[in-house]
Amino acid sequence: MTIDEFFLGLLFIVVVVVFVTGLARSWVLSKRSVALIAKYENDKKNPRLIKDLYAEICKDKLLKNILERNNATQEDIAKIHKKLMQWGDFRKYNRYVPITSFFNRTTLKYLLEHKDGDAKVLTQKMMNHFHI
């Protein structure tokens, strides 16, 4: 085995590990999102939803970093959630905009950076992202 073959093999292993780790993280976040959707599907106005949503976001290191960079609080999540509920209060398969939007890095970052934006614009952006 030459040095080139060794490094190519090592590179392949690193790429596979990164890919599998990303898939596992995505699967875990999707599972948490769907669990919250199912739990609050018939109780959307329950104040516990925001607490659970914030706690789930904080469990993920990458999402928590986005919260910290934007100095986001539970009240910010509640404010954004309320806006998303105005125009996006419907479920399509395992997607429910007022919950699913918080479990994706790009959408969470966008929501926090535009938390004072118009409710309809925010919701449309999220719906476009999730192809709804």
Short mmCIF file of N, CA and C in Angstrom, two decimals, residues 11-98:
data_model
loop_
_atom_site.label_atom_id
_atom_site.label_comp_id
_atom_site.label_asym_id
_atom_site.label_seq_id
_atom_site.Cartn_x
_atom_site.Cartn_y
_atom_site.Cartn_z
N LEU A 11 -9.19 9.41 3.74
CA LEU A 11 -10.14 10.44 3.31
C LEU A 11 -11.53 9.84 3.12
N PHE A 12 -11.60 8.68 2.52
CA PHE A 12 -12.88 8.00 2.31
C PHE A 12 -13.55 7.70 3.65
N ILE A 13 -12.79 7.21 4.59
CA ILE A 13 -13.34 6.89 5.92
C ILE A 13 -13.86 8.16 6.59
N VAL A 14 -13.12 9.25 6.51
CA VAL A 14 -13.54 10.53 7.11
C VAL A 14 -14.84 11.01 6.47
N VAL A 15 -14.92 10.93 5.15
CA VAL A 15 -16.13 11.37 4.44
C VAL A 15 -17.33 10.53 4.86
N VAL A 16 -17.15 9.22 4.96
CA VAL A 16 -18.24 8.34 5.37
C VAL A 16 -18.69 8.66 6.80
N VAL A 17 -17.75 8.88 7.70
CA VAL A 17 -18.09 9.20 9.09
C VAL A 17 -18.86 10.51 9.16
N VAL A 18 -18.41 11.53 8.44
CA VAL A 18 -19.10 12.82 8.43
C VAL A 18 -20.51 12.65 7.87
N PHE A 19 -20.64 11.90 6.79
CA PHE A 19 -21.95 11.67 6.17
C PHE A 19 -22.90 10.94 7.12
N VAL A 20 -22.43 9.87 7.72
CA VAL A 20 -23.27 9.10 8.64
C VAL A 20 -23.64 9.91 9.87
N THR A 21 -22.72 10.70 10.38
CA THR A 21 -23.00 11.57 11.53
C THR A 21 -24.08 12.59 11.18
N GLY A 22 -23.97 13.18 9.99
CA GLY A 22 -24.98 14.14 9.54
C GLY A 22 -26.35 13.50 9.38
N LEU A 23 -26.38 12.30 8.82
CA LEU A 23 -27.66 11.59 8.69
C LEU A 23 -28.27 11.27 10.05
N ALA A 24 -27.44 10.84 10.98
CA ALA A 24 -27.94 10.50 12.32
C ALA A 24 -28.49 11.75 13.02
N ARG A 25 -27.79 12.86 12.90
CA ARG A 25 -28.26 14.11 13.51
C ARG A 25 -29.59 14.54 12.89
N SER A 26 -29.67 14.46 11.59
CA SER A 26 -30.90 14.82 10.88
C SER A 26 -32.06 13.93 11.32
N TRP A 27 -31.80 12.65 11.46
CA TRP A 27 -32.84 11.71 11.87
C TRP A 27 -33.31 12.01 13.30
N VAL A 28 -32.38 12.30 14.19
CA VAL A 28 -32.74 12.61 15.58
C VAL A 28 -33.57 13.88 15.65
N LEU A 29 -33.15 14.93 14.93
CA LEU A 29 -33.91 16.19 14.95
C LEU A 29 -35.30 16.00 14.35
N SER A 30 -35.39 15.22 13.29
CA SER A 30 -36.69 14.96 12.68
C SER A 30 -37.59 14.21 13.65
N LYS A 31 -37.02 13.25 14.34
CA LYS A 31 -37.79 12.47 15.32
C LYS A 31 -38.31 13.37 16.46
N ARG A 32 -37.45 14.28 16.93
CA ARG A 32 -37.87 15.21 17.99
C ARG A 32 -38.97 16.15 17.50
N SER A 33 -38.81 16.64 16.29
CA SER A 33 -39.79 17.55 15.70
C SER A 33 -41.15 16.86 15.56
N VAL A 34 -41.14 15.66 15.01
CA VAL A 34 -42.39 14.91 14.81
C VAL A 34 -43.03 14.57 16.16
N ALA A 35 -42.22 14.28 17.16
CA ALA A 35 -42.77 13.99 18.50
C ALA A 35 -43.49 15.22 19.06
N LEU A 36 -42.89 16.40 18.90
CA LEU A 36 -43.55 17.63 19.37
C LEU A 36 -44.83 17.91 18.58
N ILE A 37 -44.77 17.69 17.28
CA ILE A 37 -45.96 17.91 16.45
C ILE A 37 -47.09 17.00 16.91
N ALA A 38 -46.78 15.74 17.12
CA ALA A 38 -47.80 14.78 17.56
C ALA A 38 -48.33 15.12 18.96
N LYS A 39 -47.43 15.52 19.84
CA LYS A 39 -47.82 15.82 21.22
C LYS A 39 -48.78 17.01 21.30
N TYR A 40 -48.54 18.03 20.48
CA TYR A 40 -49.33 19.26 20.58
C TYR A 40 -50.28 19.47 19.39
N GLU A 41 -50.49 18.43 18.60
CA GLU A 41 -51.35 18.56 17.42
C GLU A 41 -52.76 19.03 17.77
N ASN A 42 -53.29 18.56 18.88
CA ASN A 42 -54.64 18.94 19.28
C ASN A 42 -54.65 19.92 20.46
N ASP A 43 -53.49 20.46 20.77
CA ASP A 43 -53.36 21.39 21.90
C ASP A 43 -52.35 22.49 21.54
N LYS A 44 -52.56 23.14 20.42
CA LYS A 44 -51.60 24.09 19.84
C LYS A 44 -51.39 25.34 20.68
N LYS A 45 -52.31 25.68 21.51
CA LYS A 45 -52.21 26.91 22.31
C LYS A 45 -51.60 26.66 23.70
N ASN A 46 -51.21 25.44 23.97
CA ASN A 46 -50.64 25.08 25.26
C ASN A 46 -49.31 25.82 25.45
N PRO A 47 -49.17 26.60 26.54
CA PRO A 47 -47.93 27.34 26.78
C PRO A 47 -46.72 26.42 26.99
N ARG A 48 -46.97 25.19 27.33
CA ARG A 48 -45.88 24.22 27.52
C ARG A 48 -45.16 23.92 26.20
N LEU A 49 -45.84 24.12 25.07
CA LEU A 49 -45.26 23.87 23.75
C LEU A 49 -43.98 24.69 23.55
N ILE A 50 -44.03 25.96 23.90
CA ILE A 50 -42.86 26.83 23.72
C ILE A 50 -41.71 26.37 24.60
N LYS A 51 -42.02 25.99 25.84
CA LYS A 51 -40.97 25.51 26.75
C LYS A 51 -40.32 24.24 26.19
N ASP A 52 -41.15 23.31 25.71
CA ASP A 52 -40.63 22.07 25.15
C ASP A 52 -39.84 22.33 23.87
N LEU A 53 -40.35 23.22 23.05
CA LEU A 53 -39.68 23.57 21.80
C LEU A 53 -38.30 24.17 22.08
N TYR A 54 -38.24 25.09 23.00
CA TYR A 54 -36.97 25.73 23.38
C TYR A 54 -36.00 24.70 23.97
N ALA A 55 -36.52 23.81 24.80
CA ALA A 55 -35.67 22.78 25.40
C ALA A 55 -35.10 21.84 24.34
N GLU A 56 -35.91 21.48 23.36
CA GLU A 56 -35.44 20.60 22.29
C GLU A 56 -34.38 21.28 21.44
N ILE A 57 -34.57 22.56 21.15
CA ILE A 57 -33.59 23.31 20.38
C ILE A 57 -32.26 23.35 21.14
N CYS A 58 -32.34 23.55 22.44
CA CYS A 58 -31.13 23.65 23.26
C CYS A 58 -30.39 22.32 23.39
N LYS A 59 -31.06 21.21 23.12
CA LYS A 59 -30.40 19.91 23.20
C LYS A 59 -29.41 19.69 22.05
N ASP A 60 -29.63 20.37 20.94
CA ASP A 60 -28.75 20.21 19.79
C ASP A 60 -27.68 21.29 19.82
N LYS A 61 -26.43 20.89 19.74
CA LYS A 61 -25.31 21.82 19.87
C LYS A 61 -25.33 22.89 18.78
N LEU A 62 -25.58 22.50 17.54
CA LEU A 62 -25.55 23.48 16.44
C LEU A 62 -26.70 24.48 16.54
N LEU A 63 -27.89 24.00 16.89
CA LEU A 63 -29.03 24.90 17.04
C LEU A 63 -28.86 25.82 18.25
N LYS A 64 -28.31 25.26 19.31
CA LYS A 64 -28.07 26.06 20.52
C LYS A 64 -27.08 27.18 20.23
N ASN A 65 -26.06 26.89 19.41
CA ASN A 65 -25.08 27.92 19.04
C ASN A 65 -25.77 29.06 18.28
N ILE A 66 -26.73 28.73 17.43
CA ILE A 66 -27.47 29.76 16.70
C ILE A 66 -28.28 30.61 17.67
N LEU A 67 -28.90 29.98 18.65
CA LEU A 67 -29.65 30.72 19.68
C LEU A 67 -28.71 31.69 20.41
N GLU A 68 -27.56 31.18 20.80
CA GLU A 68 -26.62 32.00 21.57
C GLU A 68 -26.07 33.15 20.74
N ARG A 69 -25.73 32.90 19.46
CA ARG A 69 -25.21 33.97 18.60
C ARG A 69 -26.22 35.09 18.40
N ASN A 70 -27.50 34.74 18.42
CA ASN A 70 -28.55 35.73 18.22
C ASN A 70 -29.15 36.22 19.54
N ASN A 71 -28.58 35.80 20.66
CA ASN A 71 -29.08 36.15 21.98
C ASN A 71 -30.57 35.89 22.09
N ALA A 72 -31.00 34.76 21.56
CA ALA A 72 -32.42 34.42 21.54
C ALA A 72 -32.87 33.83 22.87
N THR A 73 -34.05 34.23 23.26
CA THR A 73 -34.64 33.73 24.50
C THR A 73 -35.89 32.92 24.17
N GLN A 74 -36.44 32.36 25.20
CA GLN A 74 -37.69 31.61 25.04
C GLN A 74 -38.81 32.54 24.55
N GLU A 75 -38.76 33.79 24.97
CA GLU A 75 -39.76 34.77 24.53
C GLU A 75 -39.63 35.05 23.03
N ASP A 76 -38.41 35.06 22.51
CA ASP A 76 -38.21 35.24 21.07
C ASP A 76 -38.82 34.07 20.30
N ILE A 77 -38.61 32.87 20.81
CA ILE A 77 -39.18 31.68 20.16
C ILE A 77 -40.71 31.77 20.20
N ALA A 78 -41.26 32.22 21.32
CA ALA A 78 -42.72 32.36 21.43
C ALA A 78 -43.25 33.39 20.44
N LYS A 79 -42.55 34.49 20.31
CA LYS A 79 -42.95 35.56 19.39
C LYS A 79 -42.94 35.06 17.94
N ILE A 80 -41.88 34.37 17.56
CA ILE A 80 -41.77 33.85 16.20
C ILE A 80 -42.82 32.77 15.97
N HIS A 81 -43.00 31.90 16.95
CA HIS A 81 -43.99 30.82 16.83
C HIS A 81 -45.39 31.40 16.61
N LYS A 82 -45.71 32.45 17.33
CA LYS A 82 -47.03 33.08 17.19
C LYS A 82 -47.21 33.62 15.77
N LYS A 83 -46.16 34.21 15.21
CA LYS A 83 -46.23 34.71 13.83
C LYS A 83 -46.42 33.58 12.83
N LEU A 84 -45.71 32.49 13.04
CA LEU A 84 -45.83 31.35 12.12
C LEU A 84 -47.20 30.68 12.23
N MET A 85 -47.81 30.77 13.39
CA MET A 85 -49.15 30.19 13.58
C MET A 85 -50.22 30.95 12.80
N GLN A 86 -50.02 32.24 12.58
CA GLN A 86 -51.01 33.05 11.89
C GLN A 86 -51.25 32.56 10.46
N TRP A 87 -50.19 32.19 9.74
CA TRP A 87 -50.32 31.82 8.34
C TRP A 87 -49.94 30.37 8.05
N GLY A 88 -49.32 29.69 8.97
CA GLY A 88 -48.84 28.34 8.69
C GLY A 88 -49.38 27.27 9.60
N ASP A 89 -50.58 27.47 10.11
CA ASP A 89 -51.16 26.52 11.07
C ASP A 89 -51.83 25.34 10.35
N PHE A 90 -51.03 24.56 9.66
CA PHE A 90 -51.52 23.33 9.06
C PHE A 90 -50.36 22.35 8.94
N ARG A 91 -50.71 21.09 8.86
CA ARG A 91 -49.70 20.05 8.82
C ARG A 91 -49.69 19.39 7.45
N LYS A 92 -48.50 19.16 6.93
CA LYS A 92 -48.34 18.41 5.69
C LYS A 92 -47.33 17.31 5.99
N TYR A 93 -47.82 16.09 6.05
CA TYR A 93 -47.02 14.93 6.41
C TYR A 93 -46.38 15.18 7.78
N ASN A 94 -45.07 15.12 7.86
CA ASN A 94 -44.39 15.36 9.14
C ASN A 94 -43.85 16.78 9.25
N ARG A 95 -44.42 17.67 8.46
CA ARG A 95 -44.00 19.06 8.51
C ARG A 95 -45.13 19.93 9.03
N TYR A 96 -44.78 20.73 9.97
CA TYR A 96 -45.72 21.68 10.55
C TYR A 96 -44.89 22.94 10.80
N VAL A 97 -45.07 23.93 9.95
CA VAL A 97 -44.20 25.10 9.90
C VAL A 97 -43.92 25.72 11.27
N PRO A 98 -44.93 25.92 12.15
CA PRO A 98 -44.63 26.56 13.44
C PRO A 98 -43.72 25.74 14.37
#
